[in-house]
Coordinates of C-alpha atoms and ligand atoms in Angstrom, one line a residue:
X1 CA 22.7 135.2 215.5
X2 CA 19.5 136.6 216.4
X3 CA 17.8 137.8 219.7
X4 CA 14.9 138.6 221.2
X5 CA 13.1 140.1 224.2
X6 CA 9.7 139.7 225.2
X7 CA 7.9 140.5 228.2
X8 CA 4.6 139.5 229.4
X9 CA 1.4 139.1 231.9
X10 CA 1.7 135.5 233.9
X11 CA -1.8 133.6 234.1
X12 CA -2.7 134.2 237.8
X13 CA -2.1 130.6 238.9
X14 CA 1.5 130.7 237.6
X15 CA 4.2 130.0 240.5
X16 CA 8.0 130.2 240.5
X17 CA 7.9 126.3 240.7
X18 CA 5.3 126.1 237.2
X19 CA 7.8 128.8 236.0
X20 CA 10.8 126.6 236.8
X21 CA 9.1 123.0 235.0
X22 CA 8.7 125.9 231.8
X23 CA 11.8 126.6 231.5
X24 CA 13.2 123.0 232.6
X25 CA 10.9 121.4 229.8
X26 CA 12.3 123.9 227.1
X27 CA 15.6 122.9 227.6
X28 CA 14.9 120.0 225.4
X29 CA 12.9 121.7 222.3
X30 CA 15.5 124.5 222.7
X31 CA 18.4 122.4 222.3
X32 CA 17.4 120.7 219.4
X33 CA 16.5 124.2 218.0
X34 CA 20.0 125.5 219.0
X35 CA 18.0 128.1 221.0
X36 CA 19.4 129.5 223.8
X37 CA 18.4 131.8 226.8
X38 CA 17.0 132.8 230.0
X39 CA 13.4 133.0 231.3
X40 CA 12.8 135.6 234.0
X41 CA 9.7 135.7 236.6
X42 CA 8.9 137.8 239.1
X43 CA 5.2 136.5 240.4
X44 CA 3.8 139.0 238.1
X45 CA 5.1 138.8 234.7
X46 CA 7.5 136.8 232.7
X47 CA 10.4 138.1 230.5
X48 CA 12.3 135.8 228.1
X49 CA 15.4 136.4 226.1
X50 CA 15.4 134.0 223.2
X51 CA 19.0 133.6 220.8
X52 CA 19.3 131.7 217.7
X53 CA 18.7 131.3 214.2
X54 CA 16.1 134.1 213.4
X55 CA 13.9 131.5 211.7
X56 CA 14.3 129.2 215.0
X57 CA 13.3 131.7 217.0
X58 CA 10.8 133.4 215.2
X59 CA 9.1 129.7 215.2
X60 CA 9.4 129.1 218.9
X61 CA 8.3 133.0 219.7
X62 CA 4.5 131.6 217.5
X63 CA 4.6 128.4 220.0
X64 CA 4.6 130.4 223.0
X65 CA 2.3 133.3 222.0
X66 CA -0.3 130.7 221.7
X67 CA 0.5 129.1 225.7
X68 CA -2.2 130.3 227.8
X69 CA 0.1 130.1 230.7
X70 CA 0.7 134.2 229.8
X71 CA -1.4 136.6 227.9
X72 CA -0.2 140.2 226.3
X73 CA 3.2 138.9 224.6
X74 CA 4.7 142.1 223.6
X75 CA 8.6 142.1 222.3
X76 CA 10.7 144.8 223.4
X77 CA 13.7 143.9 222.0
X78 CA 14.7 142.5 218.6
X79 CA 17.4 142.0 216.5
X80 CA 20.9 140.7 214.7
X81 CA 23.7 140.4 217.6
X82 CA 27.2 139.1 217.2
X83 CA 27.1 136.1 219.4
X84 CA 25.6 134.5 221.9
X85 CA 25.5 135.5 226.0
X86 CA 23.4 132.5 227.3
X87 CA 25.6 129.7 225.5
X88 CA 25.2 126.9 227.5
X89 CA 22.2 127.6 228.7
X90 CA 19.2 126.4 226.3
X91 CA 17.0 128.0 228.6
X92 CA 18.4 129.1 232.0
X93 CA 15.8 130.2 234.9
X94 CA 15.8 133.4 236.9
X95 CA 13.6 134.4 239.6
X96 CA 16.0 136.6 242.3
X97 CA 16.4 139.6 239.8
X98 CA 14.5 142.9 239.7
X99 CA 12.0 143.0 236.3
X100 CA 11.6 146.8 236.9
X101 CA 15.3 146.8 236.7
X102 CA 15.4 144.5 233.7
X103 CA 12.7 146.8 231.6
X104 CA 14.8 150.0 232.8
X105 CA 17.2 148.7 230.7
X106 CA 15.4 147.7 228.2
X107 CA 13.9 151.1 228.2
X108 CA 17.9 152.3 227.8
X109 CA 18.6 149.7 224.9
X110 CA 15.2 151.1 223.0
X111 CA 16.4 154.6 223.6
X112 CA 19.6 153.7 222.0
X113 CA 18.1 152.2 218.9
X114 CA 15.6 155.0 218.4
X115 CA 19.3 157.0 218.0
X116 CA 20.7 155.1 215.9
X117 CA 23.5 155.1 218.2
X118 CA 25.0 151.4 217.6
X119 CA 27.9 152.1 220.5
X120 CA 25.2 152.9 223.2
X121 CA 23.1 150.1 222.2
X122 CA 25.8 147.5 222.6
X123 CA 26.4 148.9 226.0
X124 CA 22.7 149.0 226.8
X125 CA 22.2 145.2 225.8
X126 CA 25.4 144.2 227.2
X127 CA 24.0 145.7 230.6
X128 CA 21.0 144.4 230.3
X129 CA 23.0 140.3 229.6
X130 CA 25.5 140.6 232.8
X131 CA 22.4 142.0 235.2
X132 CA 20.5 139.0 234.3
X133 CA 24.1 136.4 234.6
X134 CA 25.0 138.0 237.2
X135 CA 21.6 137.2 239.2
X136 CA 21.8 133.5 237.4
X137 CA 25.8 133.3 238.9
X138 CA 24.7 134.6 242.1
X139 CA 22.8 131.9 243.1
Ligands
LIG1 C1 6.6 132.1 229.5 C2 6.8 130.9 228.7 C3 8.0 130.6 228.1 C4 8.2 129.4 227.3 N1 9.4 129.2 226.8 C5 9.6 128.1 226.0 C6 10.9 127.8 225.4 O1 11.8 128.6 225.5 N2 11.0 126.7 224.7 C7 9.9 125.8 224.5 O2 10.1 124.8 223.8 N3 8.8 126.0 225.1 C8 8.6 127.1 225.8 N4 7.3 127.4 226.4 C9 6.3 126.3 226.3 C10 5.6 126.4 224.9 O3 4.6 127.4 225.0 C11 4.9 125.0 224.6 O4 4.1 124.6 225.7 C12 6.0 123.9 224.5 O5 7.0 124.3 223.6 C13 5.4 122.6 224.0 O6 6.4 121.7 224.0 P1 6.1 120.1 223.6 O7 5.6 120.2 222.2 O8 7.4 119.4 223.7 O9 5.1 119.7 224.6 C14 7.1 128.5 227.2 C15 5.9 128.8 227.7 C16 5.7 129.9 228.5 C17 4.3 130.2 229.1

């Protein structure tokens, strides 16, 4: 299993309802990709965590960094993980949570890797998965 994080710059027309029919009409392609994950928006900017085959996701990550609904795709997280944290969702929709929180962790998760320091990087990503479920449950 593979994931990635990505982050980037909403086209200024975008609303939470455009936001919602994104990640509503993914659900499909996603599903058939065995993709799964969470889109996150917060009026401003858009943050995605995408969880699959690497290949799968690598191919859907080319897709979107052509959509001119966003601009300035920059990933912030990638890697190997040992199992999914959005199963059942092929691409679940989030906009109650912080995204300053959400790249503070990031921020924590890229600190870890630049240590080396595989324990703290577990922690880091596992903090960053329950902030965003826990927003997702809350509603
Ligand atoms: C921020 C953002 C996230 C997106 N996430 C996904 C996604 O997870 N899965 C997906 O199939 N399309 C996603 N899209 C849409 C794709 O860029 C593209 O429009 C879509 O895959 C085309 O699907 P279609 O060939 O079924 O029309 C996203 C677009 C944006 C702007």
């Amino acid at each position: 299993m593979f994931e990635l994080i990505y982050m980037s710059a909403a086209s200024p027309t975008m609303t939470s309802a455009k936001a919602r029919d994104i990640a509503e009409q993914s659900q499909m392609n996603n599903a058939l990709a065995d993709i799964s994950g969470v889109l996150v928006f917060d009026g401003t900017s858009f943050a995605q965590i995408l969880e699959g085959d690497e290949s799968a996701v690598r191919r859907l990550l080319d897709i979107i960094s052509a959509d001119k609904r966003h601009s300035n795709l920059t990933v912030l997280v990638e890697g190997p993980t040992s199992g999914r944290s959005f199963a059942g969702w092929s691409m679940a929709y989030n906009d109650t949570g912080s995204m300053a929180q959400l790249l503070d962790r990031v921020a924590d998760i890229n600190a870890a890797r630049s240590r080396s320091n595989g324990e703290e990087l577990k922690r880091a990503l596992d903090k960053l998965k329950s902030d965003v479920l826990g927003s997702l449950r809350g509603k």
